[in-house]
Amino acid sequence: MTGAQRREQLLRVGRKVFADKGVGNATVEEIASVAGVTKPVVYEHFGGKEGLYAVVVDREMQTLVDTIASALQSGEAGRPLLARAALAVLTYVEEQPDGFRVMSHDSPHWHGTGRLGSLLADIGDRVEAVLAGGFEEAGIDPKFAPIYSQMLVGMIAYTGDWWLEHENALTKEELAAHMTNFAWNGMKGLEGRPELRLDSVKPEETISPS
């Protein structure tokens, strides 16, 4: 193998080992053994388990961000946009389960992003710019985009994590439909300056279904 090919092989092997065992239980010895190399080869390319893990996580995060961003930027807006985003992430979960499991495992204390929640917050930050553009077009102050990007990413990612362990419960299309139903029926009347209403809704204020 060339150096680049070996690096890619170690990334694939590392992702699989991290997904199966978690980074805390994974060892350089095991990664090297599965890859058919000696430990110094892993150290040469990544400086150790920590370096390998950091590259694996960064790649998976970028893949997930690109997946969400592509869905949000393509085609018709509104409910179809949410449906595409949900289905795209679930397709990623289905096709790249090891990568998603790596991000689902709790990260070690020495990894800057910490737990899954921190990883998702980072992903939300990257999706923020995509939502901000849509907010401007809709006449909504883009300063609120960070809030909605975190909610959107969190809903899709955490539900995808549940589905990965319960794939037989329903198909990805069925789950995407439920996720879209929840998100859309909570977002279709999105207000630019929402108010917190703690009193009960008066009958005349009830919105009839369209």
GROMACS .gro file of C-alpha atoms in nm:
model
  210
    1MET     CA    1   0.000   0.000   0.000
    2THR     CA    2   0.100   0.360  -0.051
    3GLY     CA    3   0.110   0.585   0.252
    4ALA     CA    4  -0.227   0.737   0.156
    5GLN     CA    5  -0.386   0.395   0.108
    6ARG     CA    6  -0.255   0.275   0.442
    7ARG     CA    7  -0.391   0.584   0.613
    8GLU     CA    8  -0.736   0.524   0.465
    9GLN     CA    9  -0.724   0.160   0.570
   10LEU     CA   10  -0.639   0.254   0.927
   11LEU     CA   11  -0.924   0.505   0.932
   12ARG     CA   12  -1.171   0.236   0.820
   13VAL     CA   13  -1.039  -0.013   1.074
   14GLY     CA   14  -1.030   0.246   1.351
   15ARG     CA   15  -1.387   0.352   1.280
   16LYS     CA   16  -1.504  -0.010   1.305
   17VAL     CA   17  -1.316  -0.079   1.629
   18PHE     CA   18  -1.431   0.248   1.788
   19ALA     CA   19  -1.791   0.174   1.685
   20ASP     CA   20  -1.785  -0.178   1.827
   21LYS     CA   21  -1.601  -0.113   2.152
   22GLY     CA   22  -1.603   0.259   2.214
   23VAL     CA   23  -1.284   0.459   2.209
   24GLY     CA   24  -1.217   0.393   2.577
   25ASN     CA   25  -1.195   0.018   2.528
   26ALA     CA   26  -1.024   0.025   2.190
   27THR     CA   27  -0.647  -0.022   2.179
   28VAL     CA   28  -0.375   0.056   1.931
   29GLU     CA   29  -0.275  -0.312   1.948
   30GLU     CA   30  -0.619  -0.425   1.831
   31ILE     CA   31  -0.640  -0.164   1.557
   32ALA     CA   32  -0.298  -0.262   1.429
   33SER     CA   33  -0.382  -0.631   1.445
   34VAL     CA   34  -0.705  -0.594   1.247
   35ALA     CA   35  -0.524  -0.380   0.990
   36GLY     CA   36  -0.241  -0.634   0.965
   37VAL     CA   37   0.030  -0.388   1.063
   38THR     CA   38   0.248  -0.323   1.365
   39LYS     CA   39   0.172  -0.062   1.630
   40PRO     CA   40   0.443   0.179   1.508
   41VAL     CA   41   0.256   0.213   1.177
   42VAL     CA   42  -0.050   0.350   1.359
   43TYR     CA   43   0.169   0.589   1.557
   44GLU     CA   44   0.346   0.697   1.239
   45HIS     CA   45   0.022   0.802   1.069
   46PHE     CA   46  -0.181   0.936   1.361
   47GLY     CA   47   0.045   0.968   1.664
   48GLY     CA   48  -0.167   0.717   1.856
   49LYS     CA   49  -0.528   0.626   1.929
   50GLU     CA   50  -0.624   0.983   2.016
   51GLY     CA   51  -0.511   1.119   1.681
   52LEU     CA   52  -0.686   0.843   1.489
   53TYR     CA   53  -1.007   0.895   1.682
   54ALA     CA   54  -1.000   1.271   1.621
   55VAL     CA   55  -0.973   1.225   1.244
   56VAL     CA   56  -1.249   0.960   1.238
   57VAL     CA   57  -1.489   1.182   1.435
   58ASP     CA   58  -1.409   1.490   1.225
   59ARG     CA   59  -1.477   1.299   0.905
   60GLU     CA   60  -1.806   1.159   1.028
   61MET     CA   61  -1.920   1.497   1.153
   62GLN     CA   62  -1.840   1.657   0.819
   63THR     CA   63  -2.022   1.382   0.633
   64LEU     CA   64  -2.332   1.431   0.848
   65VAL     CA   65  -2.314   1.809   0.809
   66ASP     CA   66  -2.282   1.778   0.431
   67THR     CA   67  -2.577   1.538   0.430
   68ILE     CA   68  -2.802   1.776   0.620
   69ALA     CA   69  -2.683   2.083   0.430
   70SER     CA   70  -2.741   1.916   0.094
   71ALA     CA   71  -3.096   1.823   0.191
   72LEU     CA   72  -3.170   2.174   0.318
   73GLN     CA   73  -3.035   2.340   0.006
   74SER     CA   74  -3.205   2.126  -0.257
   75GLY     CA   75  -3.546   2.155  -0.416
   76GLU     CA   76  -3.873   2.278  -0.271
   77ALA     CA   77  -3.881   2.436   0.073
   78GLY     CA   78  -4.130   2.379   0.352
   79ARG     CA   79  -4.242   2.033   0.457
   80PRO     CA   80  -4.063   1.852   0.169
   81LEU     CA   81  -3.739   2.012   0.286
   82LEU     CA   82  -3.780   1.871   0.636
   83ALA     CA   83  -3.872   1.531   0.496
   84ARG     CA   84  -3.560   1.526   0.278
   85ALA     CA   85  -3.339   1.626   0.570
   86ALA     CA   86  -3.481   1.355   0.796
   87LEU     CA   87  -3.462   1.087   0.527
   88ALA     CA   88  -3.109   1.189   0.431
   89VAL     CA   89  -2.981   1.154   0.787
   90LEU     CA   90  -3.158   0.821   0.835
   91THR     CA   91  -3.003   0.700   0.510
   92TYR     CA   92  -2.663   0.798   0.647
   93VAL     CA   93  -2.738   0.608   0.969
   94GLU     CA   94  -2.845   0.305   0.765
   95GLU     CA   95  -2.548   0.310   0.525
   96GLN     CA   96  -2.279   0.423   0.771
   97PRO     CA   97  -2.381   0.268   1.103
   98ASP     CA   98  -2.023   0.244   1.229
   99GLY     CA   99  -1.962   0.612   1.168
  100PHE     CA  100  -2.281   0.709   1.345
  101ARG     CA  101  -2.205   0.478   1.639
  102VAL     CA  102  -1.866   0.642   1.680
  103MET     CA  103  -2.041   0.974   1.729
  104SER     CA  104  -2.308   0.818   1.949
  105HIS     CA  105  -2.057   0.676   2.197
  106ASP     CA  106  -1.951   0.905   2.478
  107SER     CA  107  -1.623   1.068   2.389
  108PRO     CA  108  -1.325   1.036   2.625
  109HIS     CA  109  -1.229   1.319   2.857
  110TRP     CA  110  -0.926   1.403   2.645
  111HIS     CA  111  -1.137   1.470   2.336
  112GLY     CA  112  -1.234   1.835   2.319
  113THR     CA  113  -1.590   1.789   2.198
  114GLY     CA  114  -1.683   1.560   2.486
  115ARG     CA  115  -2.016   1.376   2.477
  116LEU     CA  116  -2.259   1.325   2.190
  117GLY     CA  117  -2.443   1.642   2.288
  118SER     CA  118  -2.129   1.844   2.228
  119LEU     CA  119  -2.072   1.676   1.893
  120LEU     CA  120  -2.427   1.759   1.788
  121ALA     CA  121  -2.383   2.116   1.907
  122ASP     CA  122  -2.081   2.143   1.678
  123ILE     CA  123  -2.282   1.999   1.389
  124GLY     CA  124  -2.561   2.243   1.466
  125ASP     CA  125  -2.313   2.529   1.445
  126ARG     CA  126  -2.214   2.415   1.098
  127VAL     CA  127  -2.577   2.385   0.981
  128GLU     CA  128  -2.659   2.729   1.122
  129ALA     CA  129  -2.540   2.916   0.814
  130VAL     CA  130  -2.772   2.713   0.593
  131LEU     CA  131  -3.075   2.793   0.806
  132ALA     CA  132  -2.978   3.158   0.838
  133GLY     CA  133  -3.006   3.205   0.463
  134GLY     CA  134  -3.353   3.051   0.462
  135PHE     CA  135  -3.458   3.269   0.755
  136GLU     CA  136  -3.358   3.585   0.571
  137GLU     CA  137  -3.565   3.482   0.269
  138ALA     CA  138  -3.863   3.414   0.499
  139GLY     CA  139  -3.829   3.750   0.672
  140ILE     CA  140  -3.719   3.600   1.004
  141ASP     CA  141  -3.427   3.747   1.193
  142PRO     CA  142  -3.129   3.516   1.114
  143LYS     CA  143  -2.990   3.570   1.464
  144PHE     CA  144  -3.233   3.299   1.576
  145ALA     CA  145  -3.090   3.044   1.331
  146PRO     CA  146  -2.853   2.893   1.593
  147ILE     CA  147  -3.149   2.798   1.813
  148TYR     CA  148  -3.338   2.624   1.536
  149SER     CA  149  -3.031   2.454   1.392
  150GLN     CA  150  -2.960   2.294   1.732
  151MET     CA  151  -3.321   2.179   1.766
  152LEU     CA  152  -3.332   2.038   1.414
  153VAL     CA  153  -3.002   1.852   1.438
  154GLY     CA  154  -3.078   1.724   1.785
  155MET     CA  155  -3.419   1.589   1.691
  156ILE     CA  156  -3.295   1.410   1.380
  157ALA     CA  157  -2.969   1.278   1.528
  158TYR     CA  158  -3.104   1.152   1.859
  159THR     CA  159  -3.399   0.987   1.687
  160GLY     CA  160  -3.156   0.831   1.439
  161ASP     CA  161  -2.957   0.695   1.732
  162TRP     CA  162  -3.274   0.531   1.869
  163TRP     CA  163  -3.363   0.390   1.527
  164LEU     CA  164  -3.018   0.236   1.484
  165GLU     CA  165  -3.099   0.010   1.779
  166HIS     CA  166  -3.463  -0.046   1.674
  167GLU     CA  167  -3.446  -0.081   1.296
  168ASN     CA  168  -3.714  -0.348   1.291
  169ALA     CA  169  -3.961  -0.113   1.458
  170LEU     CA  170  -4.030   0.076   1.136
  171THR     CA  171  -3.868   0.165   0.805
  172LYS     CA  172  -3.660   0.477   0.759
  173GLU     CA  173  -3.936   0.618   0.537
  174GLU     CA  174  -4.193   0.563   0.811
  175LEU     CA  175  -3.969   0.718   1.074
  176ALA     CA  176  -3.889   1.014   0.848
  177ALA     CA  177  -4.263   1.067   0.804
  178HIS     CA  178  -4.318   1.074   1.182
  179MET     CA  179  -4.025   1.309   1.235
  180THR     CA  180  -4.150   1.540   0.961
  181ASN     CA  181  -4.499   1.532   1.109
  182PHE     CA  182  -4.364   1.641   1.446
  183ALA     CA  183  -4.130   1.909   1.310
  184TRP     CA  184  -4.368   2.050   1.051
  185ASN     CA  185  -4.673   2.072   1.270
  186GLY     CA  186  -4.457   2.263   1.514
  187MET     CA  187  -4.282   2.479   1.254
  188LYS     CA  188  -4.534   2.552   0.976
  189GLY     CA  189  -4.666   2.853   1.165
  190LEU     CA  190  -4.321   2.976   1.269
  191GLU     CA  191  -4.340   3.332   1.399
  192GLY     CA  192  -4.064   3.584   1.357
  193ARG     CA  193  -4.107   3.708   1.715
  194PRO     CA  194  -4.278   3.430   1.912
  195GLU     CA  195  -4.429   3.507   2.253
  196LEU     CA  196  -4.447   3.274   2.551
  197ARG     CA  197  -4.817   3.210   2.623
  198LEU     CA  198  -4.886   3.043   2.954
  199ASP     CA  199  -5.260   3.107   2.967
  200SER     CA  200  -5.513   2.878   2.805
  201VAL     CA  201  -5.619   2.952   2.448
  202LYS     CA  202  -5.957   3.114   2.412
  203PRO     CA  203  -6.203   2.939   2.179
  204GLU     CA  204  -6.195   3.225   1.929
  205GLU     CA  205  -5.815   3.197   1.914
  206THR     CA  206  -5.822   2.831   1.817
  207ILE     CA  207  -5.681   2.776   1.469
  208SER     CA  208  -5.896   2.557   1.250
  209PRO     CA  209  -5.707   2.287   1.060
  210SER     CA  210  -5.644   2.381   0.700
   0.00000   0.00000   0.00000
